[in-house]
Short mmCIF file of C-alpha atoms and ligand atoms in Angstrom, two decimals:
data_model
loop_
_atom_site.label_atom_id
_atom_site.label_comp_id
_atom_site.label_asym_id
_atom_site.label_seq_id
_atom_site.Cartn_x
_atom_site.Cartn_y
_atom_site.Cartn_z
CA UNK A 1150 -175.70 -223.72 113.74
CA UNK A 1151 -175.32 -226.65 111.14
CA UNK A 1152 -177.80 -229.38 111.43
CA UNK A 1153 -175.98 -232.57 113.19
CA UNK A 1154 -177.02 -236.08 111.76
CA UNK A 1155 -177.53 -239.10 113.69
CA UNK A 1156 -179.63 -240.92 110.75
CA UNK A 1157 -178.71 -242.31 107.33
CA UNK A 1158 -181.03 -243.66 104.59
CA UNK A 1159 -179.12 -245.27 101.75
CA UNK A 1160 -179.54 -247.63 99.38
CA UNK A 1161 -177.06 -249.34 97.35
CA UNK A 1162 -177.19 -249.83 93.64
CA UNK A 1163 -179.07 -252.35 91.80
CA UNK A 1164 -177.40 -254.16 89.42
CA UNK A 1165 -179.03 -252.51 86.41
CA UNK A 1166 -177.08 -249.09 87.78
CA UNK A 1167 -176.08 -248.63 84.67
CA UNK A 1168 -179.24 -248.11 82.71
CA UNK A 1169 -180.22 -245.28 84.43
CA UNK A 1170 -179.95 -241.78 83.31
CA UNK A 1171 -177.03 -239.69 82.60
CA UNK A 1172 -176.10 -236.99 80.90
CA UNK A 1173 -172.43 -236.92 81.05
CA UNK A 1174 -170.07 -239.60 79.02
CA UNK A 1175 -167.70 -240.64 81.30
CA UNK A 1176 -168.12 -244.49 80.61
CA UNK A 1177 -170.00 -247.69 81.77
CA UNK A 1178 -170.15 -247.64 85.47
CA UNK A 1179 -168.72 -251.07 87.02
CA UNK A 1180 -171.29 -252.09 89.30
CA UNK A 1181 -169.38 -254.20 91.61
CA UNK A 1182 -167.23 -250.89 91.79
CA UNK A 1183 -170.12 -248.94 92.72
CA UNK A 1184 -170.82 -251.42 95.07
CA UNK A 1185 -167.59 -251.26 97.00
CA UNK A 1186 -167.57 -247.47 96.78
CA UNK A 1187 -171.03 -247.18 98.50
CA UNK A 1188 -169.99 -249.41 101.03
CA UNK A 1189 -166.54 -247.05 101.84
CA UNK A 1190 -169.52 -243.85 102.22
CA UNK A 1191 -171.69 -246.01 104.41
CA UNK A 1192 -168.59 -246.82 106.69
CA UNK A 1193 -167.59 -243.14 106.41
CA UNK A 1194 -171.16 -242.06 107.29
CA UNK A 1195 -170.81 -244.59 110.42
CA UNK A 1196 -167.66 -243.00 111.31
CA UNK A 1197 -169.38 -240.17 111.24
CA UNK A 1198 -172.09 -240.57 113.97
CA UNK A 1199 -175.17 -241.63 111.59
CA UNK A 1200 -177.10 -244.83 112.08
CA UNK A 1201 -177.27 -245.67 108.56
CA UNK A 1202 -180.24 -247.16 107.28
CA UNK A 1203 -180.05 -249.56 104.43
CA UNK A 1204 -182.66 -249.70 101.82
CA UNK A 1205 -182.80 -252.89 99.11
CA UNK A 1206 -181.30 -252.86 96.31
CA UNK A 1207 -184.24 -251.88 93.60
CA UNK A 1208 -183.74 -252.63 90.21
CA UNK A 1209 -187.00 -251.44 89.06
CA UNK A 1210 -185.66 -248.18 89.66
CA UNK A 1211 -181.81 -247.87 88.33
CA UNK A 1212 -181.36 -244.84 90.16
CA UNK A 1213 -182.60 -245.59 93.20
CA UNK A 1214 -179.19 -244.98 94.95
CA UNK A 1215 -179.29 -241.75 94.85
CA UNK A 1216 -182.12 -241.45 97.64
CA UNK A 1217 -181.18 -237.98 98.40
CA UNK A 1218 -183.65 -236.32 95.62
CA UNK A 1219 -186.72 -238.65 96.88
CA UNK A 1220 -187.77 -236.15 99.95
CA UNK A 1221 -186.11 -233.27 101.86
CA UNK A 1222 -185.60 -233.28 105.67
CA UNK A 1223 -185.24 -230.43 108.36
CA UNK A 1224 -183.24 -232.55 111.00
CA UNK A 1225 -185.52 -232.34 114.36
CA UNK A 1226 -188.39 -230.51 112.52
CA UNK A 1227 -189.94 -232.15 109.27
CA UNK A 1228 -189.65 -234.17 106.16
CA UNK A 1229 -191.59 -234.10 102.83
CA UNK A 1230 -191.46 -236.32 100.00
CA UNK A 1231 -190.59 -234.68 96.68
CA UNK A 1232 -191.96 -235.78 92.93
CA UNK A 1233 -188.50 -236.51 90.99
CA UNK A 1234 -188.38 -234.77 87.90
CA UNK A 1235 -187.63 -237.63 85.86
CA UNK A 1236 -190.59 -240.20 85.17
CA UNK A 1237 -188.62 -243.35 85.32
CA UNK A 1238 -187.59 -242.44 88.89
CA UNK A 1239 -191.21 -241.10 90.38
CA UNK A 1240 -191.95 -244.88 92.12
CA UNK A 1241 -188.51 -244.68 93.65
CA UNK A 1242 -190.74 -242.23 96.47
CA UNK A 1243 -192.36 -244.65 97.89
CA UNK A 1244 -190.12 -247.43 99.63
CA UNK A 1245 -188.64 -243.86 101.21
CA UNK A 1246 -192.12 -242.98 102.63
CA UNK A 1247 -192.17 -245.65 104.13
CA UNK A 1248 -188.45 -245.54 105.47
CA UNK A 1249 -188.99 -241.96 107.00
CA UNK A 1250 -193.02 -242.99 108.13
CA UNK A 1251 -191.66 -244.03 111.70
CA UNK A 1252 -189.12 -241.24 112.11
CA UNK A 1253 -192.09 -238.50 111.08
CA UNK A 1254 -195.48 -239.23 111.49
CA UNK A 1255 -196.63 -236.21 108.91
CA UNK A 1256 -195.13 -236.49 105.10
CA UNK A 1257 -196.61 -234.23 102.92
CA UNK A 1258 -195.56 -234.36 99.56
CA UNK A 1259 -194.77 -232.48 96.44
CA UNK A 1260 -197.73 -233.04 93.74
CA UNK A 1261 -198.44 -232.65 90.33
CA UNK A 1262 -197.79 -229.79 88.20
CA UNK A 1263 -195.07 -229.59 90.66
CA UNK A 1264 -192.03 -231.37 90.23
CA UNK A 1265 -188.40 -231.78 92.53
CA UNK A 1266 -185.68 -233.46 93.01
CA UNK A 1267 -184.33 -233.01 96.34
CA UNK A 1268 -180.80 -232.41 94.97
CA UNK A 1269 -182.16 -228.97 93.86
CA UNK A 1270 -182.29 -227.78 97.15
CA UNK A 1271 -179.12 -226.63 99.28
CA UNK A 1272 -180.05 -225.84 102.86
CA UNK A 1273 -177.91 -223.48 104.71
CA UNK A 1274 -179.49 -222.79 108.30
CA UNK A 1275 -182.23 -220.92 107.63
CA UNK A 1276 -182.14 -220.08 104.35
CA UNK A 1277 -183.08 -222.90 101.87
CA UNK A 1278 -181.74 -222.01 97.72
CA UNK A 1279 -183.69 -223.92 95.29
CA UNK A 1280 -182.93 -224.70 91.86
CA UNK A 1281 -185.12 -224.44 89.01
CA UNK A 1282 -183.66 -227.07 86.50
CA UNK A 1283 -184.76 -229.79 84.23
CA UNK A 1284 -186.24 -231.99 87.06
CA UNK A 1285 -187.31 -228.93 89.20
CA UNK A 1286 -190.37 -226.47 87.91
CA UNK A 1287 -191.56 -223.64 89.54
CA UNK A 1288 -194.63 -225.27 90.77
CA UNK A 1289 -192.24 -227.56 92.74
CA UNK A 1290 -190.20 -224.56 94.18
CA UNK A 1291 -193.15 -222.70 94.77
CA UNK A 1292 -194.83 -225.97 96.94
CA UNK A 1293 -191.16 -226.31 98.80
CA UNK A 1294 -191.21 -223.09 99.77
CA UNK A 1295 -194.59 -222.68 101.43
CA UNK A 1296 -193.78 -225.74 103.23
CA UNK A 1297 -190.65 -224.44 104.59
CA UNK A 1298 -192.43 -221.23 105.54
CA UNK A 1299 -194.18 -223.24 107.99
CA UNK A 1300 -190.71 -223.65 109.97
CA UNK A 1301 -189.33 -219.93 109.40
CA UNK A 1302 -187.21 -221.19 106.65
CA UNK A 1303 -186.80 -218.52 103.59
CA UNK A 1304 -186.37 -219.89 100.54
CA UNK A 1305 -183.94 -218.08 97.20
CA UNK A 1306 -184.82 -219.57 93.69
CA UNK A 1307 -181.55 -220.35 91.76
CA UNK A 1308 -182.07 -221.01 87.85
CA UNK A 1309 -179.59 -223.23 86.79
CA UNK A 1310 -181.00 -223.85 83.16
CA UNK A 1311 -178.16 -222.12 81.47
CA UNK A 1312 -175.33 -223.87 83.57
CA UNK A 1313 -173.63 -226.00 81.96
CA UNK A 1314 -172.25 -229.28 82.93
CA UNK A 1315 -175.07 -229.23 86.36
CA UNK A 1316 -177.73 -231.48 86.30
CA UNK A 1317 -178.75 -229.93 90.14
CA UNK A 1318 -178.18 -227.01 91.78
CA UNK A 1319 -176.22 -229.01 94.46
CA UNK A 1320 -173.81 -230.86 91.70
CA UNK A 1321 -172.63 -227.13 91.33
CA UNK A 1322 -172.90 -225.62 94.96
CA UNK A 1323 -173.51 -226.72 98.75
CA UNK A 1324 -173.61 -225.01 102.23
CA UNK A 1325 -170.60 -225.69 104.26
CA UNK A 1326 -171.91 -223.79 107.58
CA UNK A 1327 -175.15 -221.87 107.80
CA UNK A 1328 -173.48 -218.76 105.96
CA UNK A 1329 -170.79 -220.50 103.91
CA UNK A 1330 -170.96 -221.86 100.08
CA UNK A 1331 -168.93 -223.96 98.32
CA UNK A 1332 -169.47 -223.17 94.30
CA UNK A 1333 -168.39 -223.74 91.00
CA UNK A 1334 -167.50 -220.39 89.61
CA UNK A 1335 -170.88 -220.14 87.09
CA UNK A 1336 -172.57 -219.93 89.86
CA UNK A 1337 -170.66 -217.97 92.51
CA UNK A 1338 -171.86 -214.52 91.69
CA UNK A 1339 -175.16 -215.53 91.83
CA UNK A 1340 -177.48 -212.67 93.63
CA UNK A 1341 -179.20 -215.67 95.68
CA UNK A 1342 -175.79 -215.93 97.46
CA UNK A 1343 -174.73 -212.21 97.90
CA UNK A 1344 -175.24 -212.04 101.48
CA UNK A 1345 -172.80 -215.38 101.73
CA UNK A 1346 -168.87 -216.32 102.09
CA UNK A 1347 -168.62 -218.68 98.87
CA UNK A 1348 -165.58 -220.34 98.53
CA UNK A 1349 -164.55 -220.67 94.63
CA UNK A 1350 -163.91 -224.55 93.33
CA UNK A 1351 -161.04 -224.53 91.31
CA UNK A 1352 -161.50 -224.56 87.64
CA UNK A 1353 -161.23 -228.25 86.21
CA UNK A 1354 -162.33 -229.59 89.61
CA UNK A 1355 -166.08 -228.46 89.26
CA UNK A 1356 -167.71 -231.62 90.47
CA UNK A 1357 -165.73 -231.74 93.90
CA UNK A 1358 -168.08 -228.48 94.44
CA UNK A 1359 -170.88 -231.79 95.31
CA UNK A 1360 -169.27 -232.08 98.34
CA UNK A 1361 -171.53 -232.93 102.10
CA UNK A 1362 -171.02 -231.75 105.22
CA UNK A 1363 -171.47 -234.61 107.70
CA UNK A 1364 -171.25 -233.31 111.59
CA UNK A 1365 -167.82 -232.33 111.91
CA UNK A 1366 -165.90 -233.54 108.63
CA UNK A 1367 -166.53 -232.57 104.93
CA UNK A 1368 -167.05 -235.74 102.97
CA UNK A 1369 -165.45 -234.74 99.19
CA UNK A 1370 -164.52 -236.99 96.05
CA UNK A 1371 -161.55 -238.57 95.98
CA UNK A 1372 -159.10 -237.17 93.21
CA UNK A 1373 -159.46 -233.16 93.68
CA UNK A 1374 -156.07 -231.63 95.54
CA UNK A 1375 -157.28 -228.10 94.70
CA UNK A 1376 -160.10 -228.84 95.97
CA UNK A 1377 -159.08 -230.17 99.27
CA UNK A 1378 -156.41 -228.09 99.62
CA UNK A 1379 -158.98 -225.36 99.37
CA UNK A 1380 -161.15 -227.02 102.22
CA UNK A 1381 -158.10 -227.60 104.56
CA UNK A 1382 -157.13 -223.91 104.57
CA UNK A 1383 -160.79 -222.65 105.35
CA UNK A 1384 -160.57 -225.27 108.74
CA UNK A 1385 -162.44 -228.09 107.31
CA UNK A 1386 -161.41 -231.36 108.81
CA UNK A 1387 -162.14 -233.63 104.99
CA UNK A 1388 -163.34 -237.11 104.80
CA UNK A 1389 -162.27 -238.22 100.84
CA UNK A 1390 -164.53 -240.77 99.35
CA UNK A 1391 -164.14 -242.64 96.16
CA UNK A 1392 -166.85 -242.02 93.93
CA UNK A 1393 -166.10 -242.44 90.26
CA UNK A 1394 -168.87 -244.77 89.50
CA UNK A 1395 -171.43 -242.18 90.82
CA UNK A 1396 -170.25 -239.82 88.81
CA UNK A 1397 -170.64 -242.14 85.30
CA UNK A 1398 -174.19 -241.56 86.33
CA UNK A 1399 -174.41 -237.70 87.23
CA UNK A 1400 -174.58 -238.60 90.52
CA UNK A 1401 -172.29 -236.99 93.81
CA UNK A 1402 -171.75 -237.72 97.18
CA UNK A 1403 -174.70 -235.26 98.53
CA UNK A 1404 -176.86 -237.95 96.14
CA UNK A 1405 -176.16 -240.87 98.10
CA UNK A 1406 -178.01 -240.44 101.25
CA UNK A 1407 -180.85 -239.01 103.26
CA UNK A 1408 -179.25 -237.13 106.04
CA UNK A 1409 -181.24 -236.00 109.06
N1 LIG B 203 -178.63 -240.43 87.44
C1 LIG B 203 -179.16 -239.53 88.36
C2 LIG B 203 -180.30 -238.78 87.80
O1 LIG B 203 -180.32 -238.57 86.60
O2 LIG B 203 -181.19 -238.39 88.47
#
């Protein structure tokens, strides 16, 4: 059974989005773009069932929007708050400690040597797949994992450093249903997935692959037919969401919230 969501944390983007980091070079994002495309996902997420829950805008922390790698929830069970990877977004933890304090009372988090960024982690009923990256260590993984333990969760370590084109394990693949994948072919045949169905993203149409499944509906960017056409033939109702100012900044649509 796939977790159902009834919450939403987001947080739109400051208005320095566009000094934060990125590692592909697909342009200057337009912020009042971004803007109105993270407004379209909130309304989708609405549609959706989830209260969302908007954050402020930080500026301090240009990457702030994508709240997703800032802690990792099990819907109904627990939450912990991760330490992102990347320095210039550690302080973006705390505003979502406090977000998630009245929704659950116990937040451990992920400490030093350990690093993680939530995006590294694809949950898929009870098995969790971590990434090991350059924002996730083992330390972090290792942490992650005995926490998860704690709620009969397994968790698979997936080492992405020799992807290409990924900067986490879910811009390349994410759990449809408990035992279904969707993957960009590097990392289909992985041995972490043998014992799943992993559907295949279409070459040139590798970062649809960040797609999110939201109750009943699959939301996936806007501008991948292969992709979609994919999703529609394996019974996935598909919610398409604009999202190519996220993507100037290595960011995808799992990124943008806190689902739980
Ligand atoms: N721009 C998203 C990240 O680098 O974490």
């Amino acid at each position: 059974m796939f977790s159902r969501f009834t919450q939403a944390i987001v947080r739109p983007p400051a208005r320095n989005f566009a000094n934060g980091l990125t590692t592909v070079d697909l342009g200057v994002p337009n912020v009042a773009l971004a803007l109105a495309q993270h407004a379209a996902y909130c309304a989708a997420l609405a549609r959706h069932g989830c209260t969302v829950i908007a954050l402020p805008a930080d500026s301090a922390h240009p990457d702030s929007t994508f709240v997703e790698d800032t802690a990792l929830i099990l819907p109904g069970r627990g939450a912990i708050i991760t330490h992102p990877g990347a320095a210039s977004r550690a302080g973006e933890v705390h505003a979502i400690r406090d977000a998630l304090a009245s929704f659950f009372p116990e937040l451990p988090e992920i400490t030093t040597p350990g690093a993680l960024d939530a995006g590294d982690v694809c949950e898929a009923g009870d098995v969790v797949f971590i990434g090991i990256s350059e924002r996730t260590n083992a330390d972090g993984a290792r942490q992650l994992a005995a926490w998860l333990a704690r709620y009969g969760v397994a968790a698979r370590l997936v080492d992405i450093r020799r992807t290409p084109g990924i900067l986490h394990l879910k811009s390349g693949v994410v759990a449809l249903d408990a035992n279904r994948l969707l993957s960009i072919k590097a990392l289909a045949g992985h041995a972490a997935f043998a014992d799943m169905d992993v559907l295949r993203v279409p070459a040139d149409e590798e970062y649809a692959a960040n797609s999110v499944r939201v109750n009943d509906v699959i939301f996936v960017a806007e501008g991948y037919p292969l992709t979609h056409a994919l999703l529609r033939q394996a019974g996935y109702a598909l919610e398409p969401v604009a999202m190519s100012e996220f993507a100037k900044m290595d960011g995808g649509l799992s990124c943008l919230s806190l689902r739980f």
